[in-house]
């Protein structure tokens, strides 16, 4: 490791040690307070403000500032809760997990076979492998490797410890896509966060604005004719997470492959948009989801994109 990487690794270990020593709710609250105080001052907040102005113009400047503060609060809480993932279990009150639509996950677990879980960077998305395992689902997922290999190894180890077993994880990229394809072909389940920009994706409306969107979920779902289970997380308190599971759907399958893929991606984007509109302060507005300059409403009413 370079000296800088060693410093980053030491800082990450120190952060985890401090927050691991606190009870989950206190770790979440402390991290959230730090995030709300510091996050809005970081230049990335300007990206969030531009995104909000374009996607949700009904919000005025004060409302956007409040949403951005909430975004940083949620993101920091995720970090503070990360060392406690293994201890967050289903409960009716206090720190832990509660479910809506658990029957949909149990039905998918009983059916077996290949399946895809659609999710997004909402609430504390890191809890999903732990939470859904409680309902009988075990799945692989894509991840973006940390630039520092030691930090990356530490994150993987924490996720593995939370699950109590090794979980297949595919790094984003061509090799990871091939691994995920093989996993589905063997009858596995795959979780996909699909709400970030992919430069070589397909331009499909998201909040009424063309956004370059990864087609892999739609391609996989059509190829394997497997169910897609929409799942997302809402934060309801300090280390208190609500996992919302919706009924599974199947990708459109006709003789027109391109139209099928576009229709499934449009459904996917509209599903995530619905989640974000319900809790705008819990979505990751900090990344450049749309091309610059953002604007215009493109293709939203194109019937060739709509699910039959």
Coordinates of C-alpha atoms in Angstrom, one line a residue:
X1 CA 0.0 0.0 0.0
X2 CA 1.0 3.6 -0.6
X3 CA 1.4 5.9 2.4
X4 CA -1.9 7.5 1.5
X5 CA -3.7 4.2 1.3
X6 CA -2.2 3.2 4.7
X7 CA -3.6 6.5 6.2
X8 CA -7.0 5.9 4.6
X9 CA -7.1 2.4 6.0
X10 CA -6.1 3.5 9.5
X11 CA -8.8 6.2 9.4
X12 CA -11.4 3.7 8.2
X13 CA -10.4 1.3 11.0
X14 CA -10.6 4.1 13.6
X15 CA -14.0 5.1 12.4
X16 CA -15.4 1.6 12.6
X17 CA -13.8 1.1 16.1
X18 CA -15.5 4.2 17.4
X19 CA -18.9 3.5 16.0
X20 CA -18.8 -0.3 16.8
X21 CA -18.3 0.7 20.4
X22 CA -21.6 2.6 20.5
X23 CA -25.0 1.0 20.6
X24 CA -26.6 0.9 17.1
X25 CA -29.1 3.8 17.7
X26 CA -26.4 6.1 19.2
X27 CA -24.0 5.2 16.4
X28 CA -26.6 6.1 13.9
X29 CA -27.6 9.4 15.7
X30 CA -24.0 10.6 16.1
X31 CA -23.1 9.8 12.4
X32 CA -26.3 11.5 11.3
X33 CA -25.5 14.7 13.2
X34 CA -22.0 14.8 11.7
X35 CA -23.4 14.3 8.2
X36 CA -26.0 17.1 8.6
X37 CA -23.3 19.5 9.9
X38 CA -20.6 18.8 7.4
X39 CA -22.2 17.3 4.3
X40 CA -24.1 20.4 3.0
X41 CA -20.7 22.3 3.0
X42 CA -19.1 19.8 0.6
X43 CA -19.1 20.9 -3.1
X44 CA -20.9 17.7 -4.1
X45 CA -24.0 19.2 -2.6
X46 CA -24.2 21.5 -5.6
X47 CA -24.7 18.4 -7.8
X48 CA -27.6 17.4 -5.5
X49 CA -29.1 20.8 -5.8
X50 CA -28.9 20.8 -9.6
X51 CA -30.5 17.4 -9.7
X52 CA -33.3 18.4 -7.4
X53 CA -34.0 21.6 -9.4
X54 CA -34.3 19.6 -12.6
X55 CA -36.1 16.5 -11.3
X56 CA -38.4 18.1 -8.7
X57 CA -38.9 21.7 -9.7
X58 CA -41.8 22.0 -7.2
X59 CA -39.3 22.4 -4.4
X60 CA -38.0 25.8 -3.5
X61 CA -34.5 26.6 -2.4
X62 CA -35.2 26.1 1.3
X63 CA -36.9 22.8 0.7
X64 CA -33.9 21.6 -1.5
X65 CA -31.5 22.6 1.3
X66 CA -33.6 20.5 3.8
X67 CA -33.6 17.5 1.5
X68 CA -29.9 17.7 0.9
X69 CA -29.2 17.9 4.6
X70 CA -31.4 14.8 5.0
X71 CA -29.4 13.1 2.2
X72 CA -26.2 13.6 4.1
X73 CA -27.8 12.6 7.4
X74 CA -29.0 9.3 5.9
X75 CA -25.7 8.6 4.1
X76 CA -23.7 9.2 7.3
X77 CA -26.1 7.1 9.4
X78 CA -25.5 4.3 6.9
X79 CA -21.8 4.5 7.7
X80 CA -22.5 4.6 11.4
X81 CA -24.7 1.6 11.2
X82 CA -22.4 -0.4 9.0
X83 CA -20.5 -2.1 11.9
X84 CA -23.9 -3.1 13.4
X85 CA -25.4 -4.8 10.4
X86 CA -25.0 -8.2 12.0
X87 CA -27.1 -7.1 15.1
X88 CA -30.0 -5.5 13.2
X89 CA -32.7 -8.1 13.2
X90 CA -36.5 -8.1 12.8
X91 CA -38.2 -6.4 15.8
X92 CA -41.4 -4.5 16.4
X93 CA -39.7 -1.5 18.1
X94 CA -36.3 0.1 18.6
X95 CA -33.2 -0.5 16.4
X96 CA -33.8 -3.3 13.9
X97 CA -35.8 -4.2 10.8
X98 CA -39.5 -4.4 10.0
X99 CA -41.1 -5.6 6.8
X100 CA -43.9 -4.8 4.4
X101 CA -44.7 -7.4 1.8
X102 CA -42.7 -10.2 3.4
X103 CA -45.0 -12.7 1.7
X104 CA -43.6 -11.8 -1.7
X105 CA -40.1 -12.6 -0.6
X106 CA -41.1 -15.9 1.0
X107 CA -43.0 -16.9 -2.2
X108 CA -39.9 -16.2 -4.3
X109 CA -37.8 -18.2 -1.9
X110 CA -40.2 -21.1 -2.1
X111 CA -40.3 -21.0 -5.9
X112 CA -36.5 -21.1 -6.2
X113 CA -34.8 -20.8 -9.6
X114 CA -33.2 -17.6 -11.1
X115 CA -34.6 -14.3 -9.9
X116 CA -33.5 -10.7 -9.8
X117 CA -34.0 -8.2 -7.0
X118 CA -34.4 -4.6 -8.1
X119 CA -33.3 -2.0 -5.6
X120 CA -31.9 1.5 -5.3
X121 CA -29.8 3.7 -3.0
X122 CA -32.7 4.4 -0.7
X123 CA -32.5 4.4 3.1
X124 CA -29.8 2.0 4.3
X125 CA -29.6 -0.3 1.3
X126 CA -26.7 -2.2 3.0
X127 CA -29.2 -4.0 5.2
X128 CA -30.9 -5.9 2.4
X129 CA -28.7 -9.0 2.3
X130 CA -29.2 -9.4 6.1
X131 CA -32.9 -8.5 6.1
X132 CA -33.9 -10.7 3.2
X133 CA -32.0 -13.7 4.5
X134 CA -34.4 -13.6 7.4
X135 CA -37.2 -14.3 4.8
X136 CA -35.3 -17.2 3.1
X137 CA -33.7 -15.3 0.3
X138 CA -29.9 -15.6 -0.4
X139 CA -28.5 -13.7 -3.3
X140 CA -25.4 -12.4 -5.0
X141 CA -24.9 -8.8 -5.9
X142 CA -22.8 -6.3 -7.8
X143 CA -20.6 -3.9 -6.0
X144 CA -18.2 -1.1 -6.7
X145 CA -14.8 -2.0 -5.3
X146 CA -13.2 0.7 -3.0
X147 CA -10.1 2.2 -4.6
X148 CA -8.0 1.2 -1.6
X149 CA -7.7 -2.6 -1.6
X150 CA -7.3 -2.8 2.2
X151 CA -10.4 -0.8 2.8
X152 CA -12.2 -2.9 0.2
X153 CA -11.3 -6.1 2.0
X154 CA -12.5 -4.6 5.3
X155 CA -15.9 -3.8 3.8
X156 CA -16.2 -7.2 2.3
X157 CA -15.3 -8.8 5.6
X158 CA -17.9 -6.8 7.4
X159 CA -20.6 -7.8 4.9
X160 CA -19.6 -11.4 5.2
X161 CA -19.7 -11.3 9.0
X162 CA -23.2 -9.7 8.9
X163 CA -24.5 -12.5 6.7
X164 CA -22.7 -15.3 8.6
X165 CA -21.5 -16.8 5.3
X166 CA -19.6 -15.9 2.1
X167 CA -21.9 -14.2 -0.4
X168 CA -21.0 -14.0 -4.1
X169 CA -20.2 -10.5 -5.1
X170 CA -19.4 -9.3 -8.6
X171 CA -17.3 -6.3 -9.2
X172 CA -18.9 -3.9 -11.7
X173 CA -17.5 -4.4 -15.2
X174 CA -17.4 -7.0 -18.0
X175 CA -16.0 -9.7 -15.9
X176 CA -18.5 -9.1 -13.2
X177 CA -21.4 -9.2 -15.7
X178 CA -20.2 -12.6 -17.0
X179 CA -20.0 -13.9 -13.4
X180 CA -23.6 -12.6 -12.7
X181 CA -24.9 -14.2 -15.9
X182 CA -23.4 -17.6 -14.9
X183 CA -24.9 -17.2 -11.4
X184 CA -28.4 -16.7 -12.8
X185 CA -27.8 -19.6 -15.3
X186 CA -27.2 -21.8 -12.3
X187 CA -30.5 -20.8 -10.8
X188 CA -29.1 -18.2 -8.4
X189 CA -30.7 -14.9 -7.3
X190 CA -29.1 -11.6 -8.1
X191 CA -29.6 -8.2 -6.4
X192 CA -29.0 -5.1 -8.6
X193 CA -28.8 -1.4 -7.6
X194 CA -29.7 0.2 -10.9
X195 CA -30.2 3.9 -10.1
X196 CA -26.8 5.3 -11.0
X197 CA -25.6 6.7 -14.4
X198 CA -24.0 4.3 -16.9
X199 CA -22.3 6.3 -19.7
X200 CA -22.8 3.5 -22.2
X201 CA -26.3 2.7 -21.0
X202 CA -29.6 3.4 -22.7
X203 CA -31.3 6.8 -22.5
X204 CA -34.6 6.3 -20.8
X205 CA -36.7 8.9 -18.9
X206 CA -36.2 9.2 -15.2
X207 CA -38.2 12.0 -13.6
X208 CA -39.2 12.8 -17.2
X209 CA -35.5 13.5 -18.2
X210 CA -33.5 11.1 -20.4
X211 CA -31.0 9.3 -18.2
X212 CA -28.3 6.9 -19.3
X213 CA -29.5 3.7 -17.6
X214 CA -27.8 0.3 -17.3
X215 CA -29.7 -2.3 -19.3
X216 CA -28.3 -5.4 -17.6
X217 CA -31.3 -6.0 -15.4
X218 CA -33.7 -5.9 -18.3
X219 CA -31.4 -8.0 -20.5
X220 CA -31.0 -10.7 -17.8
X221 CA -34.7 -10.7 -16.9
X222 CA -35.7 -11.2 -20.5
X223 CA -33.0 -13.8 -21.2
X224 CA -33.9 -16.0 -18.2
X225 CA -37.6 -15.1 -18.1
X226 CA -37.2 -14.8 -14.4
X227 CA -39.2 -12.8 -11.8
X228 CA -38.1 -9.3 -10.8
X229 CA -38.7 -8.5 -7.1
X230 CA -38.8 -4.7 -6.3
X231 CA -37.4 -4.0 -2.8
X232 CA -36.3 -0.8 -1.2
X233 CA -35.5 0.4 2.3
X234 CA -37.0 3.4 4.2
X235 CA -35.4 4.8 7.3
X236 CA -37.9 5.3 10.1
X237 CA -35.5 6.1 13.0
X238 CA -32.0 5.6 14.3
X239 CA -31.0 2.2 13.1
X240 CA -34.6 1.5 12.5
X241 CA -35.2 0.3 8.9
X242 CA -38.4 -0.6 7.0
X243 CA -37.8 -3.1 4.2
X244 CA -40.6 -2.7 1.6
X245 CA -41.1 -5.7 -0.8
X246 CA -43.5 -5.4 -3.7
X247 CA -45.0 -8.1 -5.9
X248 CA -42.7 -9.7 -8.4
X249 CA -43.2 -8.9 -12.1
X250 CA -41.8 -10.4 -15.3
X251 CA -40.0 -8.5 -18.1
X252 CA -41.8 -7.8 -21.3
X253 CA -41.1 -10.5 -23.8
X254 CA -42.1 -10.1 -27.4
X255 CA -40.4 -10.6 -30.8
X256 CA -38.9 -7.1 -30.5
X257 CA -35.9 -7.4 -28.1
X258 CA -34.9 -3.7 -28.1
X259 CA -38.5 -2.6 -27.3
X260 CA -38.8 -5.2 -24.6
X261 CA -35.6 -4.0 -22.9
X262 CA -36.6 -0.4 -23.2
X263 CA -40.0 -1.1 -21.7
X264 CA -38.5 -3.0 -18.7
X265 CA -36.0 -0.2 -18.1
X266 CA -38.8 2.4 -18.2
X267 CA -40.8 0.4 -15.7
X268 CA -37.7 0.1 -13.5
X269 CA -37.0 3.9 -13.6
X270 CA -40.6 4.7 -12.8
X271 CA -40.6 2.3 -9.9
X272 CA -37.5 3.9 -8.4
X273 CA -38.9 7.4 -9.1
X274 CA -42.0 6.5 -7.1
X275 CA -39.8 5.4 -4.2
X276 CA -37.7 8.6 -4.4
X277 CA -40.7 10.9 -4.5
X278 CA -42.1 9.3 -1.3
X279 CA -38.8 9.9 0.6
X280 CA -36.6 12.4 -1.4
X281 CA -34.3 12.9 1.6
X282 CA -33.3 9.2 1.6
X283 CA -32.1 8.9 -1.9
X284 CA -28.5 9.5 -3.1
X285 CA -29.0 12.7 -5.0
X286 CA -25.2 13.3 -4.8
X287 CA -24.2 11.6 -8.1
X288 CA -24.6 13.0 -11.6
X289 CA -27.5 10.9 -12.6
X290 CA -28.4 13.0 -15.7
X291 CA -26.2 14.4 -18.5
X292 CA -25.3 18.1 -18.5
X293 CA -27.2 20.3 -19.1
X294 CA -30.1 18.7 -17.4
X295 CA -33.5 19.6 -18.8
X296 CA -36.3 18.7 -21.1
X297 CA -38.9 15.9 -21.0
X298 CA -38.0 13.3 -23.5
X299 CA -39.8 10.2 -24.7
X300 CA -42.0 9.9 -21.6
X301 CA -45.1 9.2 -23.6
X302 CA -43.5 7.1 -26.3
X303 CA -45.9 4.1 -26.5
X304 CA -43.1 1.9 -27.8
X305 CA -41.5 2.1 -24.3
X306 CA -44.6 1.3 -22.3
X307 CA -45.1 -2.1 -20.8
X308 CA -48.0 -3.9 -22.5

